[in-house]
Amino acid sequence: MSSLLNRSAVKKFIIAKLASLRPGMEKELTSVSKEALDKLEARLRVWIESDIMHHPSRGKRYNQ
């Protein structure tokens, strides 16, 4: 199954957030591991599946 994440964009987002939310750590942590991205993708898949299961059984469009 293909990835749901744009891994490059997620890495950039994490590094940028790290710099703004945890000043000083951006010099220590400069990359994101494959395992971290895999875990985020798995959490996203579970979240989407849960949303689908709680969606009403009527209508033609999936919406929130």
mmCIF file of N, CA and C in Angstrom:
data_model
loop_
_atom_site.group_PDB
_atom_site.id
_atom_site.type_symbol
_atom_site.label_atom_id
_atom_site.label_comp_id
_atom_site.label_asym_id
_atom_site.label_seq_id
_atom_site.Cartn_x
_atom_site.Cartn_y
_atom_site.Cartn_z
ATOM 1 N N MET A 1 0.842 -1.180 0.000
ATOM 2 C CA MET A 1 0.000 0.000 0.000
ATOM 3 C C MET A 1 0.887 1.243 0.000
ATOM 4 N N SER A 2 0.491 2.238 -0.755
ATOM 5 C CA SER A 2 1.312 3.444 -0.860
ATOM 6 C C SER A 2 1.173 4.316 0.389
ATOM 7 N N SER A 3 2.122 5.185 0.562
ATOM 8 C CA SER A 3 2.157 6.060 1.720
ATOM 9 C C SER A 3 1.075 7.127 1.634
ATOM 10 N N LEU A 4 0.496 7.458 2.772
ATOM 11 C CA LEU A 4 -0.476 8.539 2.854
ATOM 12 C C LEU A 4 0.201 9.870 3.150
ATOM 13 N N LEU A 5 1.453 9.799 3.565
ATOM 14 C CA LEU A 5 2.185 10.996 3.970
ATOM 15 C C LEU A 5 3.161 11.454 2.897
ATOM 16 N N ASN A 6 3.302 12.744 2.777
ATOM 17 C CA ASN A 6 4.412 13.318 2.030
ATOM 18 C C ASN A 6 5.549 13.391 3.045
ATOM 19 N N ARG A 7 6.384 12.370 3.047
ATOM 20 C CA ARG A 7 7.394 12.217 4.096
ATOM 21 C C ARG A 7 8.364 13.395 4.178
ATOM 22 N N SER A 8 8.714 13.961 3.042
ATOM 23 C CA SER A 8 9.618 15.107 3.039
ATOM 24 C C SER A 8 8.969 16.306 3.734
ATOM 25 N N ALA A 9 7.698 16.548 3.443
ATOM 26 C CA ALA A 9 6.987 17.665 4.067
ATOM 27 C C ALA A 9 6.806 17.430 5.565
ATOM 28 N N VAL A 10 6.537 16.181 5.956
ATOM 29 C CA VAL A 10 6.374 15.857 7.380
ATOM 30 C C VAL A 10 7.689 16.069 8.124
ATOM 31 N N LYS A 11 8.803 15.648 7.538
ATOM 32 C CA LYS A 11 10.114 15.867 8.161
ATOM 33 C C LYS A 11 10.369 17.360 8.370
ATOM 34 N N LYS A 12 10.119 18.162 7.329
ATOM 35 C CA LYS A 12 10.332 19.609 7.435
ATOM 36 C C LYS A 12 9.438 20.209 8.511
ATOM 37 N N PHE A 13 8.172 19.751 8.583
ATOM 38 C CA PHE A 13 7.239 20.250 9.588
ATOM 39 C C PHE A 13 7.735 19.924 10.994
ATOM 40 N N ILE A 14 8.173 18.678 11.197
ATOM 41 C CA ILE A 14 8.646 18.269 12.525
ATOM 42 C C ILE A 14 9.870 19.085 12.935
ATOM 43 N N ILE A 15 10.818 19.253 12.039
ATOM 44 C CA ILE A 15 12.034 20.028 12.354
ATOM 45 C C ILE A 15 11.677 21.483 12.656
ATOM 46 N N ALA A 16 10.756 22.071 11.874
ATOM 47 C CA ALA A 16 10.338 23.457 12.102
ATOM 48 C C ALA A 16 9.618 23.602 13.444
ATOM 49 N N LYS A 17 8.723 22.663 13.752
ATOM 50 C CA LYS A 17 8.004 22.715 15.029
ATOM 51 C C LYS A 17 8.953 22.504 16.196
ATOM 52 N N LEU A 18 9.903 21.624 16.020
ATOM 53 C CA LEU A 18 10.907 21.386 17.049
ATOM 54 C C LEU A 18 11.648 22.688 17.368
ATOM 55 N N ALA A 19 12.011 23.422 16.331
ATOM 56 C CA ALA A 19 12.739 24.689 16.521
ATOM 57 C C ALA A 19 11.884 25.714 17.259
ATOM 58 N N SER A 20 10.573 25.767 16.945
ATOM 59 C CA SER A 20 9.730 26.783 17.573
ATOM 60 C C SER A 20 9.220 26.374 18.956
ATOM 61 N N LEU A 21 8.965 25.096 19.163
ATOM 62 C CA LEU A 21 8.395 24.653 20.440
ATOM 63 C C LEU A 21 9.438 24.217 21.465
ATOM 64 N N ARG A 22 10.597 23.799 20.989
ATOM 65 C CA ARG A 22 11.663 23.324 21.883
ATOM 66 C C ARG A 22 12.975 24.028 21.534
ATOM 67 N N PRO A 23 13.061 25.343 21.757
ATOM 68 C CA PRO A 23 14.274 26.086 21.384
ATOM 69 C C PRO A 23 15.527 25.444 21.978
ATOM 70 N N GLY A 24 16.546 25.377 21.165
ATOM 71 C CA GLY A 24 17.801 24.784 21.595
ATOM 72 C C GLY A 24 17.961 23.341 21.163
ATOM 73 N N MET A 25 16.860 22.632 21.002
ATOM 74 C CA MET A 25 16.948 21.226 20.600
ATOM 75 C C MET A 25 17.162 21.059 19.106
ATOM 76 N N GLU A 26 16.828 22.092 18.323
ATOM 77 C CA GLU A 26 16.982 21.959 16.865
ATOM 78 C C GLU A 26 18.433 21.750 16.456
ATOM 79 N N LYS A 27 19.360 22.154 17.312
ATOM 80 C CA LYS A 27 20.773 21.928 17.010
ATOM 81 C C LYS A 27 21.169 20.477 17.294
ATOM 82 N N GLU A 28 20.470 19.838 18.240
ATOM 83 C CA GLU A 28 20.774 18.454 18.603
ATOM 84 C C GLU A 28 20.056 17.464 17.690
ATOM 85 N N LEU A 29 18.797 17.730 17.388
ATOM 86 C CA LEU A 29 17.988 16.823 16.569
ATOM 87 C C LEU A 29 17.790 17.450 15.195
ATOM 88 N N THR A 30 18.422 16.866 14.205
ATOM 89 C CA THR A 30 18.390 17.469 12.872
ATOM 90 C C THR A 30 17.759 16.574 11.816
ATOM 91 N N SER A 31 17.285 15.377 12.216
ATOM 92 C CA SER A 31 16.657 14.489 11.244
ATOM 93 C C SER A 31 15.521 13.724 11.909
ATOM 94 N N VAL A 32 14.700 13.091 11.080
ATOM 95 C CA VAL A 32 13.565 12.310 11.561
ATOM 96 C C VAL A 32 13.765 10.879 11.060
ATOM 97 N N SER A 33 13.640 9.918 11.953
ATOM 98 C CA SER A 33 13.894 8.530 11.581
ATOM 99 C C SER A 33 12.748 7.941 10.760
ATOM 100 N N LYS A 34 13.075 6.920 10.000
ATOM 101 C CA LYS A 34 12.070 6.183 9.230
ATOM 102 C C LYS A 34 11.041 5.579 10.171
ATOM 103 N N GLU A 35 11.481 5.105 11.323
ATOM 104 C CA GLU A 35 10.581 4.498 12.301
ATOM 105 C C GLU A 35 9.559 5.513 12.813
ATOM 106 N N ALA A 36 10.001 6.746 13.050
ATOM 107 C CA ALA A 36 9.080 7.792 13.512
ATOM 108 C C ALA A 36 8.029 8.089 12.444
ATOM 109 N N LEU A 37 8.451 8.167 11.183
ATOM 110 C CA LEU A 37 7.506 8.418 10.093
ATOM 111 C C LEU A 37 6.548 7.243 9.920
ATOM 112 N N ASP A 38 7.052 6.019 10.063
ATOM 113 C CA ASP A 38 6.195 4.842 9.968
ATOM 114 C C ASP A 38 5.138 4.851 11.077
ATOM 115 N N LYS A 39 5.544 5.239 12.280
ATOM 116 C CA LYS A 39 4.610 5.290 13.410
ATOM 117 C C LYS A 39 3.531 6.355 13.171
ATOM 118 N N LEU A 40 3.930 7.514 12.661
ATOM 119 C CA LEU A 40 2.957 8.562 12.362
ATOM 120 C C LEU A 40 1.973 8.104 11.288
ATOM 121 N N GLU A 41 2.483 7.420 10.272
ATOM 122 C CA GLU A 41 1.605 6.921 9.211
ATOM 123 C C GLU A 41 0.627 5.885 9.751
ATOM 124 N N ALA A 42 1.095 5.012 10.614
ATOM 125 C CA ALA A 42 0.209 4.001 11.205
ATOM 126 C C ALA A 42 -0.887 4.663 12.028
ATOM 127 N N ARG A 43 -0.530 5.685 12.791
ATOM 128 C CA ARG A 43 -1.523 6.412 13.593
ATOM 129 C C ARG A 43 -2.540 7.110 12.699
ATOM 130 N N LEU A 44 -2.089 7.661 11.583
ATOM 131 C CA LEU A 44 -2.994 8.311 10.634
ATOM 132 C C LEU A 44 -3.971 7.294 10.046
ATOM 133 N N ARG A 45 -3.477 6.135 9.670
ATOM 134 C CA ARG A 45 -4.344 5.090 9.103
ATOM 135 C C ARG A 45 -5.412 4.655 10.117
ATOM 136 N N VAL A 46 -5.020 4.470 11.370
ATOM 137 C CA VAL A 46 -5.978 4.079 12.412
ATOM 138 C C VAL A 46 -7.018 5.179 12.614
ATOM 139 N N TRP A 47 -6.577 6.421 12.613
ATOM 140 C CA TRP A 47 -7.477 7.557 12.794
ATOM 141 C C TRP A 47 -8.503 7.606 11.656
ATOM 142 N N ILE A 48 -8.059 7.432 10.421
ATOM 143 C CA ILE A 48 -8.960 7.447 9.269
ATOM 144 C C ILE A 48 -9.943 6.273 9.348
ATOM 145 N N GLU A 49 -9.441 5.082 9.668
ATOM 146 C CA GLU A 49 -10.315 3.909 9.777
ATOM 147 C C GLU A 49 -11.366 4.112 10.864
ATOM 148 N N SER A 50 -10.988 4.693 11.988
ATOM 149 C CA SER A 50 -11.929 4.968 13.068
ATOM 150 C C SER A 50 -12.997 5.963 12.611
ATOM 151 N N ASP A 51 -12.566 6.991 11.912
ATOM 152 C CA ASP A 51 -13.516 7.976 11.380
ATOM 153 C C ASP A 51 -14.521 7.322 10.441
ATOM 154 N N ILE A 52 -14.035 6.432 9.592
ATOM 155 C CA ILE A 52 -14.910 5.744 8.642
ATOM 156 C C ILE A 52 -15.936 4.890 9.390
ATOM 157 N N MET A 53 -15.503 4.207 10.434
ATOM 158 C CA MET A 53 -16.416 3.356 11.195
ATOM 159 C C MET A 53 -17.492 4.159 11.923
ATOM 160 N N HIS A 54 -17.210 5.416 12.260
ATOM 161 C CA HIS A 54 -18.171 6.258 12.961
ATOM 162 C C HIS A 54 -19.001 7.115 12.009
ATOM 163 N N HIS A 55 -18.771 6.978 10.728
ATOM 164 C CA HIS A 55 -19.502 7.760 9.736
ATOM 165 C C HIS A 55 -20.902 7.186 9.557
ATOM 166 N N PRO A 56 -21.922 8.049 9.396
ATOM 167 C CA PRO A 56 -23.286 7.551 9.186
ATOM 168 C C PRO A 56 -23.378 6.657 7.949
ATOM 169 N N SER A 57 -24.307 5.738 7.973
ATOM 170 C CA SER A 57 -24.463 4.774 6.885
ATOM 171 C C SER A 57 -25.352 5.288 5.755
ATOM 172 N N ARG A 58 -25.588 6.562 5.692
ATOM 173 C CA ARG A 58 -26.416 7.097 4.620
ATOM 174 C C ARG A 58 -25.708 8.260 3.944
ATOM 175 N N GLY A 59 -26.184 8.604 2.792
ATOM 176 C CA GLY A 59 -25.585 9.688 2.034
ATOM 177 C C GLY A 59 -24.598 9.170 1.002
ATOM 178 N N LYS A 60 -24.170 10.062 0.134
ATOM 179 C CA LYS A 60 -23.262 9.693 -0.959
ATOM 180 C C LYS A 60 -21.848 10.227 -0.748
ATOM 181 N N ARG A 61 -21.669 11.073 0.222
ATOM 182 C CA ARG A 61 -20.375 11.727 0.395
ATOM 183 C C ARG A 61 -19.830 11.499 1.792
ATOM 184 N N TYR A 62 -18.542 11.217 1.855
ATOM 185 C CA TYR A 62 -17.865 11.135 3.152
ATOM 186 C C TYR A 62 -17.527 12.552 3.563
ATOM 187 N N ASN A 63 -17.986 12.943 4.749
ATOM 188 C CA ASN A 63 -17.657 14.273 5.277
ATOM 189 C C ASN A 63 -17.560 14.203 6.781
ATOM 190 N N GLN A 64 -17.035 15.209 7.337
ATOM 191 C CA GLN A 64 -16.869 15.276 8.782
ATOM 192 C C GLN A 64 -18.018 15.997 9.395
#
